[in-house]
Amino acid sequence: MTPLTPTPEPQQVRGACPHDCPDTCALVTTVENGVALRVQGNPAHRHTDGALCTKVSRYAERSYHPERLLTPLKRRGPKGSGRFEPVGWDEALDDIAQRLKAIAARDPQAILPYSYAGTMGLVQGEAMAGRFFHRLGASLLDRTICASAGGEALVQTLGGKVGMKVEHFARSKLILIWGSNSIGSNLHFWRLAQQAKREGARLVCIDPRRTETADKCHEHIALRPGTDAALALALMHQLITHGWLDHDYIEHHTLGWEGLRERALQWPPERAAEVCGVPVQQIVDLARAYGTTKPAAIRLNYGMQRVRGGGNAVRAIACLPALVGAWRDPAGGLLLSASGHFPVQRAALQRPDLLAGRAARTINMSTIGDDLLRETSPGFGPKVEAVIVYNSNPVAVAPESGKVVQGFEREDLFTVVLEHFQTDTADLADYILPATTQLEHWDIHTSYGHTDVLLNRPAIAPVGQARTNTDIFRALAARLGFDEPCFADDDLTLCRTAFGDAVDFQQLLDQGFATLNLPEAPFADGQFPTASGRCEFHSARLAAKGEDGLPDHLPNFEAFGSSTQFPLAMISPPARNFLNSSFVNVTSLRDIEGEPLLEIHADDAAARGIASGQMVRVFNQRGEYRCKASVSKRARPGVVNGLGIWWRKLGPFGTNVNQVTSQRLTDMGGGPVFYDCLVEVATLPEGA
Ligand SMILES: Nc1nc2c(c(=O)[nH]1)N[C@H]1C(S)=C(S)[C@@H](COP(=O)(O)OP(=O)(O)OC[C@H]3O[C@@H](n4cnc5c(=O)[nH]c(N)nc54)[C@H](O)[C@@H]3O)O[C@H]1N2
Ligand SMILES: Nc1nc2c(c(=O)[nH]1)N[C@H]1C(S)=C(S)[C@@H](COP(=O)(O)OP(=O)(O)OC[C@H]3O[C@@H](n4cnc5c(=O)[nH]c(N)nc54)[C@H](O)[C@@H]3O)O[C@H]1N2
Ligand SMILES: [Mo]
């Protein structure tokens, strides 16, 4: 099955949005004479409902962008000079294969893949890449940069990344939108929340920032970053003392109630109000609403787990629905991620068996800065000598960029970047290889915000000399002499392998999506996918590791009030018109975002003599970032909001927010702590 034969009549090609977003929309691309004219939402897919966000409706503009990489490039000047020359594919691949072979002969673990969710596709993600790196015996990458604290917390509490079916939010009577700017980053969920609102539901937003979502909810609880567990425990305290509990559900479907009860009783609302920096009455009222409204649903998102205690906070919140028996109703419960519902055949796709008994070391992608700067040592293993980056832009997105840049600037590091554009990371490469976009390749997708599988068909031929990620890894495998038959699998075969018989592939080919067959209220009768089959308030697995078996509030590493030198907490949530660092180079979208901004509360600005529109320095012990201040009601006192992950080179001083974030890790899952970050903000000296 090959891509379309170009025709002069417009053709409609069904696809899937590849981006790291809970919505995973079904796309329809209109193609004429082999050219993609526009990308729209598929009206036949109920979650997409024919509507796309502003960003992805510009996907054709992004794919035909004048700065799209069209040929392989080899570095010409010194590292970081950004100067490259075009080379042929064979020359590039031969040379890369030679370099990798030489390193692998000493120790293949000195080679590191670095990838994340530039595409969420199972095929252009880790399918052929996984096979290649496993066969090579390269270091393994722990892909923690987004969701691992919350993901691990769900596994420890509910037994997996599972939860409510998103469509049922439309029937909820109370929705807590917790750590999520849904209008900006989960638009299709927001439509369901709006529908519920029209039918009388109350919407409460729990977020330090007064987002556009908070503006449209009935109530906004602007707590300090990293204090969500304290709030959740105080809600439990109120549920207990007012008797708003579903004792039958607790008795039959949960584990560890006595311990949790004791823990929660230590958190009267007054104590939590102090920690969270919100009025006591807000907590009391929220508890009453949650304890007395049925069905009540929680839309949790990953924004609240990017702090030291992120795992514990998710665990505490994930206990709430069981306490009030919310899971009994399809429109009650909680959704953070639905990805655990999908029967992905990961081993068949990625073939970890090709390691053939070798124990490759694992490197956490969130500490790439430090790890690129480490020497060979017994605890660490060999110094990293080569990095192959695909589907990610670590120089912009990883924490403590000062160190990340220093690492990638090492003259003795061999770096290959597979990309659409010359990103900040590509600037530091030895080779840049042009990759296809979603319009140009096959792929298959799960979702973390709904429960449909989507198939993506190529709509146009590769732009320029771009090749698929899979094809690039196949070509490298051939040059390294890997002759296992799995390296010959084409992309359509990989699409079929992704779910095996668990999904009707013909249906995917015919309509572009297929709905998983799941119960409407998955935990109405317990049956959690935990070892005990219950919602585990107490986790024996955590306790066995010497950790607290019950959820608790862990203050931030850089807790509010703990430093006089750096008194402001900084969070750096996504910009609405970018997708992490993707789309920053799409002019029409960058024009909407304008320029990098730091939102600051009027009192904090006044205390520092800062006026709106003025350039400021945002700094701490790790570094300094400069951008414009926006004195804004969206910032609460004591917290500043650095918006969006700009490309460093497109910001005013060649840095972005990650210049000040830290490489410390969360309590669970080894995740990054982007929003656990104290800074000071100051005006720039005259003439700077
Ligand atoms: N437009 C757009 N959409 C996106 C993305 C994007 O960059 N742009 N990114 C995508 C990605 S990678 C992901 S992982 C998802 C989810 O991405 P998330 O990072 O969850 O993004 P948001 O939904 O914006 O939610 C973050 C919200 O959490 C708030 N927050 C920060 N700290 C805390 C805290 O300690 N407690 C609480 N309660 N709230 C806090 C922030 O102010 C923000 O409004 O969205 C995806 N969708
Ligand atoms: N300060 C701060 N930092 C953050 C966050 C934050 O909220 N604050 N959010 C974090 C989160 S949630 C995440 S998920 C990470 C995201 O970090 P990344 O996963 O690195 O996401 P992007 O920045 O979108 O970069 C993806 C790159 O992949 C490329 N790409 C896309 N499709 C393909 C393809 O098919 N082939 C190839 N070869 N390349 C492709 C794109 O062009 C893009 O440059 O950032 C994290 N960093
Ligand atoms: Mo993410």
Tab-separated table of C-alpha atoms in Angstrom, residues 248-506:
chain	number	residue	atom	x	y	z
A	248	ASP	CA	-19.634	0.663	51.274
A	249	TYR	CA	-17.304	1.572	48.390
A	250	ILE	CA	-14.419	2.176	50.787
A	251	GLU	CA	-14.930	-1.163	52.506
A	252	HIS	CA	-15.192	-3.267	49.377
A	253	HIS	CA	-12.984	-1.538	46.842
A	254	THR	CA	-10.114	0.212	48.633
A	255	LEU	CA	-7.013	-0.705	50.600
A	256	GLY	CA	-5.495	1.180	53.543
A	257	TRP	CA	-8.440	3.283	54.646
A	258	GLU	CA	-7.534	3.377	58.367
A	259	GLY	CA	-4.081	4.773	57.650
A	260	LEU	CA	-5.333	7.314	55.152
A	261	ARG	CA	-8.040	8.436	57.574
A	262	GLU	CA	-5.450	9.069	60.263
A	263	ARG	CA	-3.229	10.959	57.820
A	264	ALA	CA	-6.069	13.133	56.526
A	265	LEU	CA	-7.221	14.046	60.026
A	266	GLN	CA	-3.864	15.789	60.469
A	267	TRP	CA	-4.893	18.229	57.721
A	268	PRO	CA	-7.650	20.553	58.931
A	269	PRO	CA	-8.490	23.180	56.306
A	270	GLU	CA	-6.694	25.875	58.315
A	271	ARG	CA	-3.394	24.025	57.993
A	272	ALA	CA	-3.817	23.467	54.264
A	273	ALA	CA	-4.915	27.079	53.726
A	274	GLU	CA	-1.642	28.202	55.276
A	275	VAL	CA	0.441	25.893	53.069
A	276	CYS	CA	-1.522	26.529	49.868
A	277	GLY	CA	-1.873	30.282	50.383
A	278	VAL	CA	-5.650	30.279	49.798
A	279	PRO	CA	-8.613	31.278	52.016
A	280	VAL	CA	-9.850	28.555	54.438
A	281	GLN	CA	-13.402	29.107	53.229
A	282	GLN	CA	-12.464	28.125	49.674
A	283	ILE	CA	-11.256	24.739	50.898
A	284	VAL	CA	-14.299	24.196	53.102
A	285	ASP	CA	-16.655	25.100	50.253
A	286	LEU	CA	-14.842	22.895	47.759
A	287	ALA	CA	-15.028	19.941	50.154
A	288	ARG	CA	-18.750	20.460	50.640
A	289	ALA	CA	-19.323	20.621	46.907
A	290	TYR	CA	-17.215	17.519	46.299
A	291	GLY	CA	-18.807	15.612	49.166
A	292	THR	CA	-22.411	16.399	48.253
A	293	THR	CA	-22.561	16.674	44.435
A	294	LYS	CA	-23.056	13.583	42.312
A	295	PRO	CA	-21.615	12.746	39.893
A	296	ALA	CA	-18.346	14.610	40.574
A	297	ALA	CA	-15.405	14.310	38.201
A	298	ILE	CA	-11.767	15.416	38.308
A	299	ARG	CA	-9.816	16.339	35.162
A	300	LEU	CA	-6.277	16.220	36.403
A	301	ASN	CA	-3.432	17.179	34.128
A	302	TYR	CA	0.307	16.883	34.280
A	303	GLY	CA	0.873	20.544	35.149
A	304	MET	CA	0.548	19.777	38.868
A	305	GLN	CA	3.114	16.959	39.025
A	306	ARG	CA	6.200	18.898	37.882
A	307	VAL	CA	7.339	19.444	41.493
A	308	ARG	CA	9.195	17.409	44.112
A	309	GLY	CA	6.039	15.876	45.596
A	310	GLY	CA	4.224	15.491	42.264
A	311	GLY	CA	3.780	11.732	42.627
A	312	ASN	CA	2.379	11.981	46.145
A	313	ALA	CA	0.050	14.779	45.063
A	314	VAL	CA	-1.381	12.686	42.225
A	315	ARG	CA	-1.780	9.759	44.602
A	316	ALA	CA	-3.656	11.910	47.132
A	317	ILE	CA	-6.003	13.294	44.471
A	318	ALA	CA	-6.528	9.857	42.917
A	319	CYS	CA	-7.855	8.627	46.298
A	320	LEU	CA	-10.695	11.176	46.362
A	321	PRO	CA	-13.146	9.525	43.934
A	322	ALA	CA	-13.046	6.235	45.873
A	323	LEU	CA	-13.807	8.024	49.154
A	324	VAL	CA	-17.080	9.430	47.840
A	325	GLY	CA	-17.872	6.470	45.575
A	326	ALA	CA	-17.661	8.720	42.514
A	327	TRP	CA	-16.535	5.800	40.341
A	328	ARG	CA	-19.993	4.247	40.587
A	329	ASP	CA	-21.283	6.632	37.906
A	330	PRO	CA	-19.724	6.839	34.408
A	331	ALA	CA	-19.723	10.628	34.847
A	332	GLY	CA	-17.827	10.447	38.145
A	333	GLY	CA	-14.223	9.619	38.934
A	334	LEU	CA	-10.985	10.995	37.585
A	335	LEU	CA	-8.997	11.217	34.387
A	336	LEU	CA	-5.315	12.066	34.208
A	337	SER	CA	-4.322	9.701	31.420
A	338	ALA	CA	-6.167	7.049	29.456
A	339	SER	CA	-3.084	5.564	27.843
A	340	GLY	CA	-3.081	2.430	30.021
A	341	HIS	CA	-6.332	1.294	28.400
A	342	PHE	CA	-4.611	0.625	25.052
A	343	PRO	CA	-3.325	-2.898	24.376
A	344	VAL	CA	-0.087	-1.801	22.676
A	345	GLN	CA	2.229	-4.664	21.706
A	346	ARG	CA	5.339	-2.777	22.743
A	347	ALA	CA	7.686	-5.739	22.863
A	348	ALA	CA	6.715	-6.787	19.335
A	349	LEU	CA	7.304	-3.247	18.096
A	350	GLN	CA	10.513	-2.389	19.914
A	351	ARG	CA	12.053	-5.842	20.361
A	352	PRO	CA	13.913	-5.503	23.691
A	353	ASP	CA	14.855	-9.182	23.164
A	354	LEU	CA	17.468	-7.931	20.677
A	355	LEU	CA	19.531	-6.903	23.692
A	356	ALA	CA	20.175	-10.656	23.880
A	357	GLY	CA	20.962	-10.730	27.573
A	358	ARG	CA	23.130	-7.609	27.625
A	359	ALA	CA	22.278	-5.315	30.549
A	360	ALA	CA	22.350	-1.826	29.051
A	361	ARG	CA	22.491	1.052	31.540
A	362	THR	CA	19.628	3.538	31.683
A	363	ILE	CA	19.978	7.309	31.491
A	364	ASN	CA	17.204	9.610	32.690
A	365	MET	CA	16.386	12.116	29.946
A	366	SER	CA	15.590	14.788	32.543
A	367	THR	CA	19.202	14.927	33.720
A	368	ILE	CA	20.755	15.022	30.260
A	369	GLY	CA	22.669	18.192	31.183
A	370	ASP	CA	24.580	16.549	34.010
A	371	ASP	CA	24.890	13.213	32.237
A	372	LEU	CA	26.550	14.635	29.124
A	373	LEU	CA	29.120	16.232	31.405
A	374	ARG	CA	29.945	13.075	33.367
A	375	GLU	CA	33.174	11.121	32.954
A	376	THR	CA	33.394	7.326	32.904
A	377	SER	CA	32.864	5.994	36.429
A	378	PRO	CA	31.797	2.694	38.047
A	379	GLY	CA	28.387	4.010	39.090
A	380	PHE	CA	27.651	5.664	35.761
A	381	GLY	CA	29.385	3.515	33.177
A	382	PRO	CA	31.086	4.949	30.105
A	383	LYS	CA	31.121	8.644	29.270
A	384	VAL	CA	28.487	9.444	26.620
A	385	GLU	CA	30.320	9.645	23.269
A	386	ALA	CA	27.399	9.824	20.840
A	387	VAL	CA	23.783	11.014	21.035
A	388	ILE	CA	21.142	10.338	18.374
A	389	VAL	CA	18.281	12.797	18.847
A	390	TYR	CA	14.875	12.315	17.172
A	391	ASN	CA	11.395	13.666	18.006
A	392	SER	CA	12.827	15.980	20.647
A	393	ASN	CA	14.554	19.295	21.191
A	394	PRO	CA	16.448	18.807	24.463
A	395	VAL	CA	18.471	22.020	24.286
A	396	ALA	CA	15.191	23.946	24.558
A	397	VAL	CA	13.009	21.627	26.644
A	398	ALA	CA	15.269	19.920	29.200
A	399	PRO	CA	15.867	21.566	32.573
A	400	GLU	CA	18.931	23.642	33.453
A	401	SER	CA	19.763	24.476	29.856
A	402	GLY	CA	23.096	26.021	30.756
A	403	LYS	CA	24.384	22.516	31.457
A	404	VAL	CA	22.517	20.948	28.518
A	405	VAL	CA	24.157	23.399	26.113
A	406	GLN	CA	27.563	22.816	27.683
A	407	GLY	CA	27.059	19.071	27.260
A	408	PHE	CA	26.014	19.250	23.607
A	409	GLU	CA	28.873	21.672	22.926
A	410	ARG	CA	31.491	19.051	23.871
A	411	GLU	CA	33.856	18.799	20.903
A	412	ASP	CA	34.317	15.085	21.612
A	413	LEU	CA	30.589	14.316	21.488
A	414	PHE	CA	29.202	12.961	18.211
A	415	THR	CA	25.635	14.192	17.742
A	416	VAL	CA	23.108	13.280	15.062
A	417	VAL	CA	19.734	15.050	15.010
A	418	LEU	CA	16.748	13.845	12.952
A	419	GLU	CA	14.537	16.909	12.510
A	420	HIS	CA	12.129	18.970	10.454
A	421	PHE	CA	13.908	22.205	11.340
A	422	GLN	CA	17.217	23.530	12.519
A	423	THR	CA	16.242	23.746	16.177
A	424	ASP	CA	18.466	24.815	19.072
A	425	THR	CA	19.501	21.173	19.403
A	426	ALA	CA	20.198	20.769	15.688
A	427	ASP	CA	22.502	23.806	15.901
A	428	LEU	CA	24.818	21.696	18.071
A	429	ALA	CA	24.787	18.577	15.862
A	430	ASP	CA	27.493	16.995	13.722
A	431	TYR	CA	24.853	15.754	11.295
A	432	ILE	CA	21.281	16.945	10.809
A	433	LEU	CA	19.050	14.506	8.930
A	434	PRO	CA	15.796	15.758	7.361
A	435	ALA	CA	12.782	13.812	8.625
A	436	THR	CA	9.269	13.501	7.226
A	437	THR	CA	6.257	15.096	8.921
A	438	GLN	CA	2.938	13.451	9.670
A	439	LEU	CA	1.667	14.403	6.216
A	440	GLU	CA	4.407	12.275	4.668
A	441	HIS	CA	4.428	8.994	6.590
A	442	TRP	CA	2.333	6.148	8.004
A	443	ASP	CA	1.720	5.934	11.713
A	444	ILE	CA	-0.654	4.647	14.355
A	445	HIS	CA	-1.682	6.376	17.565
A	446	THR	CA	-3.075	5.821	21.028
A	447	SER	CA	-4.331	8.794	23.027
A	448	TYR	CA	-3.970	9.878	26.632
A	449	GLY	CA	-7.196	11.886	26.591
A	450	HIS	CA	-9.652	9.548	24.860
A	451	THR	CA	-9.894	5.841	24.082
A	452	ASP	CA	-9.764	5.601	20.273
A	453	VAL	CA	-6.935	4.241	18.126
A	454	LEU	CA	-6.108	6.415	15.096
A	455	LEU	CA	-4.318	5.550	11.863
A	456	ASN	CA	-2.338	8.117	9.913
A	457	ARG	CA	-1.950	7.694	6.150
A	458	PRO	CA	0.629	9.654	4.219
A	459	ALA	CA	-1.062	12.425	2.220
A	460	ILE	CA	1.899	13.722	0.210
A	461	ALA	CA	5.323	12.522	-0.886
A	462	PRO	CA	8.255	13.434	1.391
A	463	VAL	CA	9.214	17.092	1.074
A	464	GLY	CA	12.735	17.554	-0.329
A	465	GLN	CA	14.934	14.575	0.477
A	466	ALA	CA	13.273	13.962	3.840
A	467	ARG	CA	13.127	10.345	5.001
A	468	THR	CA	11.036	8.731	7.695
A	469	ASN	CA	12.624	8.054	11.086
A	470	THR	CA	12.006	4.361	10.466
A	471	ASP	CA	13.760	4.469	7.127
A	472	ILE	CA	16.775	6.237	8.601
A	473	PHE	CA	17.122	3.589	11.326
A	474	ARG	CA	16.646	0.806	8.759
A	475	ALA	CA	19.443	2.294	6.656
A	476	LEU	CA	21.769	2.565	9.663
A	477	ALA	CA	20.913	-1.004	10.696
A	478	ALA	CA	21.875	-2.250	7.235
A	479	ARG	CA	25.199	-0.415	7.384
A	480	LEU	CA	25.943	-1.906	10.790
A	481	GLY	CA	25.235	-5.365	9.415
A	482	PHE	CA	22.061	-6.019	11.442
A	483	ASP	CA	20.377	-8.622	9.275
A	484	GLU	CA	17.511	-9.806	11.520
A	485	PRO	CA	14.302	-9.947	9.437
A	486	CYS	CA	12.583	-7.388	11.718
A	487	PHE	CA	14.738	-4.646	10.190
A	488	ALA	CA	12.993	-5.251	6.869
A	489	ASP	CA	9.486	-4.558	8.222
A	490	ASP	CA	7.874	-1.675	6.355
A	491	ASP	CA	5.830	1.002	8.093
A	492	LEU	CA	2.450	-0.476	7.286
A	493	THR	CA	3.591	-3.774	8.799
A	494	LEU	CA	4.694	-1.873	11.910
A	495	CYS	CA	1.264	-0.216	12.072
A	496	ARG	CA	-0.334	-3.667	12.029
A	497	THR	CA	2.086	-4.972	14.652
A	498	ALA	CA	1.247	-2.167	17.091
A	499	PHE	CA	-1.996	-3.760	18.285
A	500	GLY	CA	-1.872	-7.202	16.711
A	501	ASP	CA	-5.360	-8.690	16.754
A	502	ALA	CA	-6.573	-6.443	19.568
A	503	VAL	CA	-7.830	-3.765	17.160
A	504	ASP	CA	-9.700	-4.177	13.871
A	505	PHE	CA	-7.112	-2.965	11.385
A	506	GLN	CA	-9.525	-3.034	8.463
